[in-house]
Each structure stands twice: as C-alpha cells, then as structure tokens.
Tab-separated table of C-alpha atoms and ligand atoms in Angstrom:
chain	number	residue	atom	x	y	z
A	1	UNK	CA	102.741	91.637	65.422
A	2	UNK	CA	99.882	90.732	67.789
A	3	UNK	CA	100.598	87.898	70.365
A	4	UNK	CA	98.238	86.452	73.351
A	5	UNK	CA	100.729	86.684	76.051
A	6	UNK	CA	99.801	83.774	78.552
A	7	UNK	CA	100.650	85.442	82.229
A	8	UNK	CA	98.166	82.734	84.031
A	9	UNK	CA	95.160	80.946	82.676
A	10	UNK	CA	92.980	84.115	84.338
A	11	UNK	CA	95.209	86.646	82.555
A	12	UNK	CA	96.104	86.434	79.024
A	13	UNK	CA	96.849	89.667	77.298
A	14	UNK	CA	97.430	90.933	73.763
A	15	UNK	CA	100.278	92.674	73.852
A	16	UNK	CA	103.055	93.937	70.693
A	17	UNK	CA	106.272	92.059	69.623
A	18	UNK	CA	108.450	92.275	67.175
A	19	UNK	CA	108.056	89.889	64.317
A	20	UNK	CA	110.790	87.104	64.318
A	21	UNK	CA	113.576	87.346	61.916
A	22	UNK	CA	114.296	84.171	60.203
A	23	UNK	CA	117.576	82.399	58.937
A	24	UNK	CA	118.615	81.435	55.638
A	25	UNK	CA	117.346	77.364	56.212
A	26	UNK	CA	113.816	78.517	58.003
A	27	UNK	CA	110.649	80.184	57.548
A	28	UNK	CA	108.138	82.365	58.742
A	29	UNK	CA	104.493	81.371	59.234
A	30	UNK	CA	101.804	83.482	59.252
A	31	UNK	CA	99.183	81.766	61.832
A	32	UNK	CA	96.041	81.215	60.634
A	33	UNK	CA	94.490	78.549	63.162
A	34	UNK	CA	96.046	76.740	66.644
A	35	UNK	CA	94.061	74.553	69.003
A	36	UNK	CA	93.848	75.150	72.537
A	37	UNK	CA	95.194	71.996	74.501
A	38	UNK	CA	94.535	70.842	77.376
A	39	UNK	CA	98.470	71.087	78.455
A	40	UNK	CA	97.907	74.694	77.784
A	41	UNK	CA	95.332	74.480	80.864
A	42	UNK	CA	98.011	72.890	83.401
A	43	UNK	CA	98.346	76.240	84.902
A	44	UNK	CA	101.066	73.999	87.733
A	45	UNK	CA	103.098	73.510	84.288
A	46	UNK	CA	103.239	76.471	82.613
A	47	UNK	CA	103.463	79.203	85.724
A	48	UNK	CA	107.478	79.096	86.199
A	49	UNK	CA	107.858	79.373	82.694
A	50	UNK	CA	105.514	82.742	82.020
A	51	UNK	CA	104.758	85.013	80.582
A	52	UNK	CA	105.115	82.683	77.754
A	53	UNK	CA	103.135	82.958	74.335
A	54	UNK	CA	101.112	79.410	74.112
A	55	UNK	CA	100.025	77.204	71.293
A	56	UNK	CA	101.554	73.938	69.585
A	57	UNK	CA	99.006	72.457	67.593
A	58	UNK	CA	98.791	75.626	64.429
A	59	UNK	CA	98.280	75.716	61.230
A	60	UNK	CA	99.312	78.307	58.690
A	61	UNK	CA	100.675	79.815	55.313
A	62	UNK	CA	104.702	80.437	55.020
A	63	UNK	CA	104.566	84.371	54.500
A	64	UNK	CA	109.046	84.156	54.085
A	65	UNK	CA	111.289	81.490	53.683
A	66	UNK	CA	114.964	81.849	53.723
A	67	UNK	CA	117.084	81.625	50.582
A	68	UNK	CA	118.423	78.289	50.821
A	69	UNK	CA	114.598	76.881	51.954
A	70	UNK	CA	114.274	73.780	49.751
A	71	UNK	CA	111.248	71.680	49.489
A	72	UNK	CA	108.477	74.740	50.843
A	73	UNK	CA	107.392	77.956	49.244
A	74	UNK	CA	105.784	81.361	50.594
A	75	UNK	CA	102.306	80.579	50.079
A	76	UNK	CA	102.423	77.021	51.219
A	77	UNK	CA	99.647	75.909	53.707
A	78	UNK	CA	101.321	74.218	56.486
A	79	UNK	CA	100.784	72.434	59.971
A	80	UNK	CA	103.581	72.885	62.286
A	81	UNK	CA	105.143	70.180	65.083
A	82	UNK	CA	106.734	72.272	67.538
A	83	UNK	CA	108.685	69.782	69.064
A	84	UNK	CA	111.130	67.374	66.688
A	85	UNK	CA	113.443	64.839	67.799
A	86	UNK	CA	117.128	64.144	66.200
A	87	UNK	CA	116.299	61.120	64.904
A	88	UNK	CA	119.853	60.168	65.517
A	89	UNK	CA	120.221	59.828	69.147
A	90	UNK	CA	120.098	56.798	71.363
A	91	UNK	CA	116.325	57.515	72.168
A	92	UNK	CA	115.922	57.859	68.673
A	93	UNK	CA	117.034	55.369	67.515
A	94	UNK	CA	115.311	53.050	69.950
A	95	UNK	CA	112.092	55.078	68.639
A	96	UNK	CA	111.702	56.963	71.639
A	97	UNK	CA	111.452	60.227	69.813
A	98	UNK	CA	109.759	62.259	72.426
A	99	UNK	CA	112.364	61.474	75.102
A	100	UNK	CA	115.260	62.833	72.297
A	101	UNK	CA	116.912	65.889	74.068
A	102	UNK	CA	116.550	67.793	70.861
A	103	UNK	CA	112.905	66.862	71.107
A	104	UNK	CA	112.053	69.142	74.435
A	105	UNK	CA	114.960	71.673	72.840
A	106	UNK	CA	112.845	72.669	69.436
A	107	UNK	CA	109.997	74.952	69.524
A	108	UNK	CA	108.303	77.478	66.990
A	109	UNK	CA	108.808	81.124	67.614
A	110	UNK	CA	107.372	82.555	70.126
A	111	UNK	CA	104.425	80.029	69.496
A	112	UNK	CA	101.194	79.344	68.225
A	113	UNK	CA	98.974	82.284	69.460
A	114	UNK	CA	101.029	84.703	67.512
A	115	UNK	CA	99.934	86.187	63.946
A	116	UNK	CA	103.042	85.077	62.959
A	117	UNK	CA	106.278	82.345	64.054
A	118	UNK	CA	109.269	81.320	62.756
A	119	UNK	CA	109.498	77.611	61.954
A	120	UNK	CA	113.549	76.222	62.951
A	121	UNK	CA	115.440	74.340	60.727
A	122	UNK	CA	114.794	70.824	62.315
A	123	UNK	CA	110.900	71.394	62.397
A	124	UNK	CA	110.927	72.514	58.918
A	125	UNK	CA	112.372	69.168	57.842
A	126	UNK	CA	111.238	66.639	60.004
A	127	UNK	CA	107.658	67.705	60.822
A	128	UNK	CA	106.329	70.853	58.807
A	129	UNK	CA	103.227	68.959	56.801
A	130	UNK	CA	101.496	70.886	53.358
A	131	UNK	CA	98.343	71.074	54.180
A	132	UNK	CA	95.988	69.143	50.964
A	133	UNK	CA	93.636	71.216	48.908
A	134	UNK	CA	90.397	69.584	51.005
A	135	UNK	CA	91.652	70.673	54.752
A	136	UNK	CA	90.479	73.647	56.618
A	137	UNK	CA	93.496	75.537	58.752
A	138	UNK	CA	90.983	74.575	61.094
A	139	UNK	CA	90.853	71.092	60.603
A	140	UNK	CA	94.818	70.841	60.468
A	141	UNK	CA	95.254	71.948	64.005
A	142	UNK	CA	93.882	68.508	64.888
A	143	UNK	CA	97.009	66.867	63.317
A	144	UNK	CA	98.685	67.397	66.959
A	145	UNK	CA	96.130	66.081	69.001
A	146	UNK	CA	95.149	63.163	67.284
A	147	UNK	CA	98.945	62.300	66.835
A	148	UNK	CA	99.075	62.128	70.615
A	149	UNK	CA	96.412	59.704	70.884
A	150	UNK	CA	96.957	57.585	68.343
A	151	UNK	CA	100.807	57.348	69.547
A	152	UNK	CA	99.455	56.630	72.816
A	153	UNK	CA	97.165	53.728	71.413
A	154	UNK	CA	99.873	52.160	69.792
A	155	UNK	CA	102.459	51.852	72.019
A	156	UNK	CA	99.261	49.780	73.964
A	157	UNK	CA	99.750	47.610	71.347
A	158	UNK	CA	95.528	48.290	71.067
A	159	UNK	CA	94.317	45.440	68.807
A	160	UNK	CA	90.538	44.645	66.795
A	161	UNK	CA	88.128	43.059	69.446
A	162	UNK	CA	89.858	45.086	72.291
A	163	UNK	CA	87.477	46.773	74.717
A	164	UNK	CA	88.299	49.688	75.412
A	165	UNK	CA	87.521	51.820	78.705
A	166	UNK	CA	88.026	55.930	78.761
A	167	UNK	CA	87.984	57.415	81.509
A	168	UNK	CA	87.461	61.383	80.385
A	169	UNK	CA	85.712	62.638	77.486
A	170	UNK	CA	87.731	65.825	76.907
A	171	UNK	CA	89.257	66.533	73.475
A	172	UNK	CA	91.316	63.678	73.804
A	173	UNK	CA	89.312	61.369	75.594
A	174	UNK	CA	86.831	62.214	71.852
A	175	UNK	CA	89.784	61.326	69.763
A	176	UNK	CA	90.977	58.132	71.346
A	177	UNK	CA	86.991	57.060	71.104
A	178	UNK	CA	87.391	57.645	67.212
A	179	UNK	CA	90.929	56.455	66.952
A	180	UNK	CA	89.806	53.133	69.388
A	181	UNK	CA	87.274	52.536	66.468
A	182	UNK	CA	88.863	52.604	63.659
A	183	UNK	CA	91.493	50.270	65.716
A	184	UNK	CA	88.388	47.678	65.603
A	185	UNK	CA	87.979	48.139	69.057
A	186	UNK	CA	84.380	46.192	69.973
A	187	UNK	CA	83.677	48.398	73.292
A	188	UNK	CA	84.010	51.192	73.900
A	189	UNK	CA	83.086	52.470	78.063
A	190	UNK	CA	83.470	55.936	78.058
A	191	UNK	CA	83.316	57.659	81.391
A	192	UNK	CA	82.648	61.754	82.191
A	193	UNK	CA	81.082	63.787	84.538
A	194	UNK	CA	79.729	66.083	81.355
A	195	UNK	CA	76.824	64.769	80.026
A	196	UNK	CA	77.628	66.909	76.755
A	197	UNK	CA	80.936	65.300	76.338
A	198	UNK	CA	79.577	62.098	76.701
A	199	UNK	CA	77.105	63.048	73.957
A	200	UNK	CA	79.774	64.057	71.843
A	201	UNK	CA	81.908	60.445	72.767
A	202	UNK	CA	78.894	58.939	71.606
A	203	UNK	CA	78.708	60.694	68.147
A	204	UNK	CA	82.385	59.690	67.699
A	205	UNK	CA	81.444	55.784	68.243
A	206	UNK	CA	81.476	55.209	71.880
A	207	UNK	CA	78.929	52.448	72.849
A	208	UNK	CA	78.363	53.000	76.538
A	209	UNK	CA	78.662	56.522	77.861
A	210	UNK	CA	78.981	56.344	81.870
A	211	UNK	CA	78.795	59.639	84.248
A	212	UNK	CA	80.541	58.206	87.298
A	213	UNK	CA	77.418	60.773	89.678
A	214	UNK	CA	75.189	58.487	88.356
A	215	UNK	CA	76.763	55.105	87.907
A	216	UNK	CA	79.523	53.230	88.836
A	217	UNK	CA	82.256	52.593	85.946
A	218	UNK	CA	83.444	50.360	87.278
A	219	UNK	CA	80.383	47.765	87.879
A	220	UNK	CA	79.070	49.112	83.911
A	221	UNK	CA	82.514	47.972	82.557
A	222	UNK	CA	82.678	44.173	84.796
A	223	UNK	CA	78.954	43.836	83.541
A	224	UNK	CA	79.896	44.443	80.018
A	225	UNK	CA	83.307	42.543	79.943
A	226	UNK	CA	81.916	39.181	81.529
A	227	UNK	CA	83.445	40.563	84.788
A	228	UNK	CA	86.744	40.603	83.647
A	229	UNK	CA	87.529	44.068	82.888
A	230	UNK	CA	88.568	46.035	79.869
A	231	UNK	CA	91.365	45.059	77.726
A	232	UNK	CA	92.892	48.637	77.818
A	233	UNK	CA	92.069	51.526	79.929
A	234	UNK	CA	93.208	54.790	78.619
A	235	UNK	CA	92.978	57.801	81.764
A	236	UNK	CA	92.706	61.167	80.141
A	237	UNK	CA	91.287	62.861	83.099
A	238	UNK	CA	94.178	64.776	85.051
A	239	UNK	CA	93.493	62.956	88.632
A	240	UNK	CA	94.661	60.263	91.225
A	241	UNK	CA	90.937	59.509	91.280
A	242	UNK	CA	90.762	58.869	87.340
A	243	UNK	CA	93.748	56.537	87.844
A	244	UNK	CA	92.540	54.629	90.743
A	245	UNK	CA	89.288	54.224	88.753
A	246	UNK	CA	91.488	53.065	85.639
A	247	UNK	CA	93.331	50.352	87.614
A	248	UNK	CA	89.786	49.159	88.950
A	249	UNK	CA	88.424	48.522	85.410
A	250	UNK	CA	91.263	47.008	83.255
A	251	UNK	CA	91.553	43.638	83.051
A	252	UNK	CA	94.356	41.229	84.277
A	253	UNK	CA	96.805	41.251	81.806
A	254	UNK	CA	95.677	44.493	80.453
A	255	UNK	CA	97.100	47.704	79.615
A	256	UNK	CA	96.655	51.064	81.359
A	257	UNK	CA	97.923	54.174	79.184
A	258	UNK	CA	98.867	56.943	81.293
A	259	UNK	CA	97.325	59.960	79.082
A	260	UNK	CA	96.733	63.102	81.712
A	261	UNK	CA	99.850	63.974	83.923
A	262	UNK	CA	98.296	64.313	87.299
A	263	UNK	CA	99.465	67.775	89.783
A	264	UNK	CA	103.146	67.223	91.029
A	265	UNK	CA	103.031	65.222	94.298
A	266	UNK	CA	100.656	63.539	93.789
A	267	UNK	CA	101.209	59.999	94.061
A	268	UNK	CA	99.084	56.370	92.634
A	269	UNK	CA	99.665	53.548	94.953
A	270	UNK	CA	101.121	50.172	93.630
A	271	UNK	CA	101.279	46.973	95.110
A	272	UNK	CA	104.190	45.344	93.313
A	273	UNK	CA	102.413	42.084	94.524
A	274	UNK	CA	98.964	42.832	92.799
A	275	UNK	CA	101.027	43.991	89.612
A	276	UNK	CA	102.980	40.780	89.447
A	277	UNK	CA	100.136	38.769	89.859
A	278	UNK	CA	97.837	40.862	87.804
A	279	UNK	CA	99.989	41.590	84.815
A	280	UNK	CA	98.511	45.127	84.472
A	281	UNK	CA	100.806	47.016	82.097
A	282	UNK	CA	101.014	50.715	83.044
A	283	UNK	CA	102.243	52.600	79.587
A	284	UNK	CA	102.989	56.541	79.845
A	285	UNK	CA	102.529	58.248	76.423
A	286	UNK	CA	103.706	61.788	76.048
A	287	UNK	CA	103.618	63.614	73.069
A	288	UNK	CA	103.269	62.706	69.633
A	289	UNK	CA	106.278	62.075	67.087
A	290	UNK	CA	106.663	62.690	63.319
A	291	UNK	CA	105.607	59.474	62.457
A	292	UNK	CA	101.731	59.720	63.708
A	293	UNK	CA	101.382	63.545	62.820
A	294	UNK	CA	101.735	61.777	59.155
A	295	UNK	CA	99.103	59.490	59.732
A	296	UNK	CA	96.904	61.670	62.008
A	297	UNK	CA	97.181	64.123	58.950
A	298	UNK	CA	95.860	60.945	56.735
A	299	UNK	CA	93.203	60.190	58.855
A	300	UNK	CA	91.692	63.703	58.512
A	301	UNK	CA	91.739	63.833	55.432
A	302	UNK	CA	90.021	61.003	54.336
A	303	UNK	CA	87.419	62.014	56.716
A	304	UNK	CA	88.384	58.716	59.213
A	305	UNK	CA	88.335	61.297	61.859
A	306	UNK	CA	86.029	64.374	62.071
A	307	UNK	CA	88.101	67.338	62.692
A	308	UNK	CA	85.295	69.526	62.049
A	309	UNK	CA	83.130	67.702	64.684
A	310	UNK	CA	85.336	67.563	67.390
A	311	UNK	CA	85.125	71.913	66.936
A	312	UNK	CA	82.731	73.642	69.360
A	313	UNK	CA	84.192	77.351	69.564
A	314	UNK	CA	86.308	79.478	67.426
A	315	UNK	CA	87.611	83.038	68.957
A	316	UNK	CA	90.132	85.729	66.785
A	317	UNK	CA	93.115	85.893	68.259
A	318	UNK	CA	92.192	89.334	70.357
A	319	UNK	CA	90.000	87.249	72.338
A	320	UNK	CA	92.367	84.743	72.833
A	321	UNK	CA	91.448	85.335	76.922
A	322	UNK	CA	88.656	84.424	76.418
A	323	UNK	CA	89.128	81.345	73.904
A	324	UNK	CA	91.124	80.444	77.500
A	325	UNK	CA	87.839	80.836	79.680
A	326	UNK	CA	85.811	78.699	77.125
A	327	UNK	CA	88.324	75.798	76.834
A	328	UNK	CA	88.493	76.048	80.871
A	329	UNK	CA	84.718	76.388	82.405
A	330	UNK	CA	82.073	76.168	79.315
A	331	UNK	CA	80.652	72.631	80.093
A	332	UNK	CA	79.316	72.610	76.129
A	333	UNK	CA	82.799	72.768	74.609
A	334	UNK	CA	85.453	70.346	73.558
A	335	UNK	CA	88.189	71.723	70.738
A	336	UNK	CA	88.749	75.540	71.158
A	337	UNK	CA	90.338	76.817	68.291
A	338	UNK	CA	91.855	80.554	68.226
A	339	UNK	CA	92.025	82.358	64.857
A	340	UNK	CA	93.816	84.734	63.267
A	341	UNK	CA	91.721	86.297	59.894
B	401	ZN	ZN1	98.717	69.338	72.713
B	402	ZN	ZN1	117.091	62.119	69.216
C-alpha cells in the first residue's frame, strides 16, 4: 500500500509498505479522508520521531475485521481516535483521559496518510465512531479537531454571556469561534494576522475580527469589555507573543486556555504576585478524549458546526507533499484534507 512518509515538513514522500496484518479483536481501515493538523506542522515535535507516517484525525471504511470483531462490520464507515485512554487508571478515573499512559501508548497503524491502517483493540472499543448516512468522510475528519476545542472550552468552564477573545484564526482558532457560539458566548474578539482567516472567523460567528498590524487587540477588546477584559482568552497561535497578548486581554478572574504548545525553551513570564491578585486561571488543554469526539460527531451532524465550511483544499494522497505546503504557506487556506479515492 501507498503511504506519505513524513521525513520533514519540506520532504514528504510516497513510498511502498506492506499492508498491516490485523489480530483476531481489530480491524483494518481502508482510509478514505484525514485532516492535516496543525500538530502535524510542529516540525520541533515530530523531527526525532521521523520518518514517521502522519495523520490522526481519518475517516474510513473497515475493509477486514478479525473473527472475534463484535459490534463493527467490513463495510462500516468509521472515524478513528488514535489515541484512547484506559479508562481505568488513576488519571482516568479523575477524568484526565489524555494524561492516561495508555492514552500516549495507542495509535492507528502506521497512521492516517496511509490507504490503509489497522485500528487496535482499545481504539476499536473506546473511540472508533460509525459514521451516519448524512456525513461526508470528509466532514468526519473534523470529529478530532473540534473534539479538541470543545474539550478545551469546557474544562474553561466557558459559560452563555462569556466574551470570548481568540487570539489565532487557524483551523482551530475557526472551531472554537463556532464552538464559543453555540456556548452562548456574547463576544467574540478574534485576532489574526490573515485577513482571510479572519474572514472565515467571521462567517463562523465571530463579531469583531482584529489583525494585530493594524490594531491593537488589546485596546479593541478593553473598549468592548467596559475595560475589563475578556472573560476567557483562548491562545491558538503557537508563540510567547500570542501568550503575552492573551494575558493582556483576559479579565481578572478570567480564564486563559493554553491551546498552541509554544517551541521548547521558550518560556511566559509569571508574576506569582499579579496572578494572586489577578485571579487569572491559566488552563492547558491537550488533546481531545472519547467523550467530546461523541459530541463533536453530534455537532456535525446536525449541522451545529460546518465541517464542510471550515474545508479550503483537498489533495489525493500522492500529493500528500504538497497537501503539506498548502496547510503550511497558502495564506487562503484553513482545513487541508488529504484523500485517498
Ligand atoms: Zn489534531
Ligand atoms: Zn487511563
């Protein structure tokens, strides 16, 4: 079978391996959509690891499934969640799923940019979704993303009549716009320095799109918020700058979601003082659990969330390198979607 081998984000190849033999409790997926995410950019993550075959968010139909399979047929249309925690652990039982060792342990075979992968035991029960009669592949590669936002809005506690502040309008930044809205959110500040995405922010509800060359976030959100700041700040841009900017805009007493890991070493001052007296809640999210990919699946399908809209370029698998280039440099894109037909 065909895979796009990831060496570095500037060299991606398609190269030949063998089709992955499958146990009695899994099954094998034939790939017929996976999203490009924006981890799958973090060339400082991924480089010790390659050459690696990318992509977690696919979608697909089971081509096998092993003889004692129960619940799933070959034929099924499925979306995938490549990572799956114990649900018996400490973490997991605390409801920290993406901090469960298994978690980080499970993956699909060899991944998403494949023609085909095997789905492990744990994934198949705990996170393998059938995809309803009315969703594209396409659209079911969104499942992924938009569980990682909306896990991320939840565990800031986000709450009808927030305001909201974004500071990116990436894929994500897109998705917590629409998620932030159907939250009830009242404002939303959205801030890029892509005009386009902003556009596209502002199609998925944003109220005030803000590129930081030509105004200052930070004065747009005190002007909109009475001065005080926005209730929640989400940062899903992937820099100290972004951060510092996020801590200058949320309110006291607010909440700051930690969205976009930053390069190693690099470091966001804190005055313990200002904290204590500010009460700004800083709240990491990574990852996404198999309690939102349910609800992100939901959410699709009733049409809460535009799958379809947040699409701007589809490549076939050969030209998975440059799928890469798009997701990377084309200042008119936001979801990058490789397929295999
Ligand atoms: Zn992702
Ligand atoms: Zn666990």
């Amino acid at each position: 079978m065909k895979v796009a081998m990831y060496y570095s984000q500037e060299d991606i190849r398609i190269e030949k391996m063998s089709t992955p033999r499958i146990g009695e409790d899994e099954v094998l997926v034939e790939m017929k959509a996976c999203g490009i995410c924006g981890s799958d950019l973090m060339d400082w993550y991924l480089r010790n690891r390659a050459p690696l075959v990318l992509g977690h968010e696919p979608a697909g139909i089971i081509a096998k499934a092993g003889s004692i399979v129960e619940g799933f047929t070959v034929g099924d249309r499925v979306f995938v969640h490549h990572h799956v925690a114990c649900l018996t652990c400490h973490y997991c039982l605390h409801g920290d799923y993406t901090l469960c060792e298994q978690f980080h342990k499970t993956h699909i075979e060899p991944g998403g940019f494949s023609e085909h992968f095997r789905v492990p035991a744990p994934n198949l029960q705990i996170d393998t979704l059938k995809i309803p009669e009315n969703i594209s592949f396409e659209e079911a590669t969104l499942i992924e993303p938009v569980g990682c936002c909306l896990r991320a809005l939840k565990k800031c506690s986000i709450k009808a009549g927030d305001s909201v502040a974004i500071i990116g309008a990436g894929p994500a930044g897109v998705i917590h716009t629409a998620l932030a809205k159907i939250f009830g959110a009242v404002q939303i500040i959205i801030s890029d320095l892509i005009d386009y995405r902003l556009k596209m922010a502002e199609k998925f509800g944003a109220d005030i799109m803000v590129n930081p060359e030509k105004e200052e976030l930070a004065e747009v959100v005190k002007s909109e918020t009475d001065g005080r700041g926005a209730d929640l700040v989400v940062v899903a841009a992937p820099s100290i700058g972004a951060y510092k900017t996020g801590v200058g805009v949320c309110r006291r007493g607010g909440r700051l979601c930690v969205f976009a890991p930053t390069l190693p070493g690099k470091y966001l001052p804190v005055s313990p003082k200002e904290l204590f007296f500010s009460e700004i809640q800083i709240i990491p999210s990574y990852s996404t659990s198999h309690l939102e990919t349910r609800t992100a699946l939901e959410l699709i399908e009733s049409g809460r969330i535009d799958a379809k809209g947040l699409m701007t370029h589809r490549f076939p698998l050969t030209d998975a390198a440059e799928a890469f280039k798009t997701a990377l440099r084309n200042k008119e894109s936001l979801k990058v979607i490789i397929l295999n037909e």
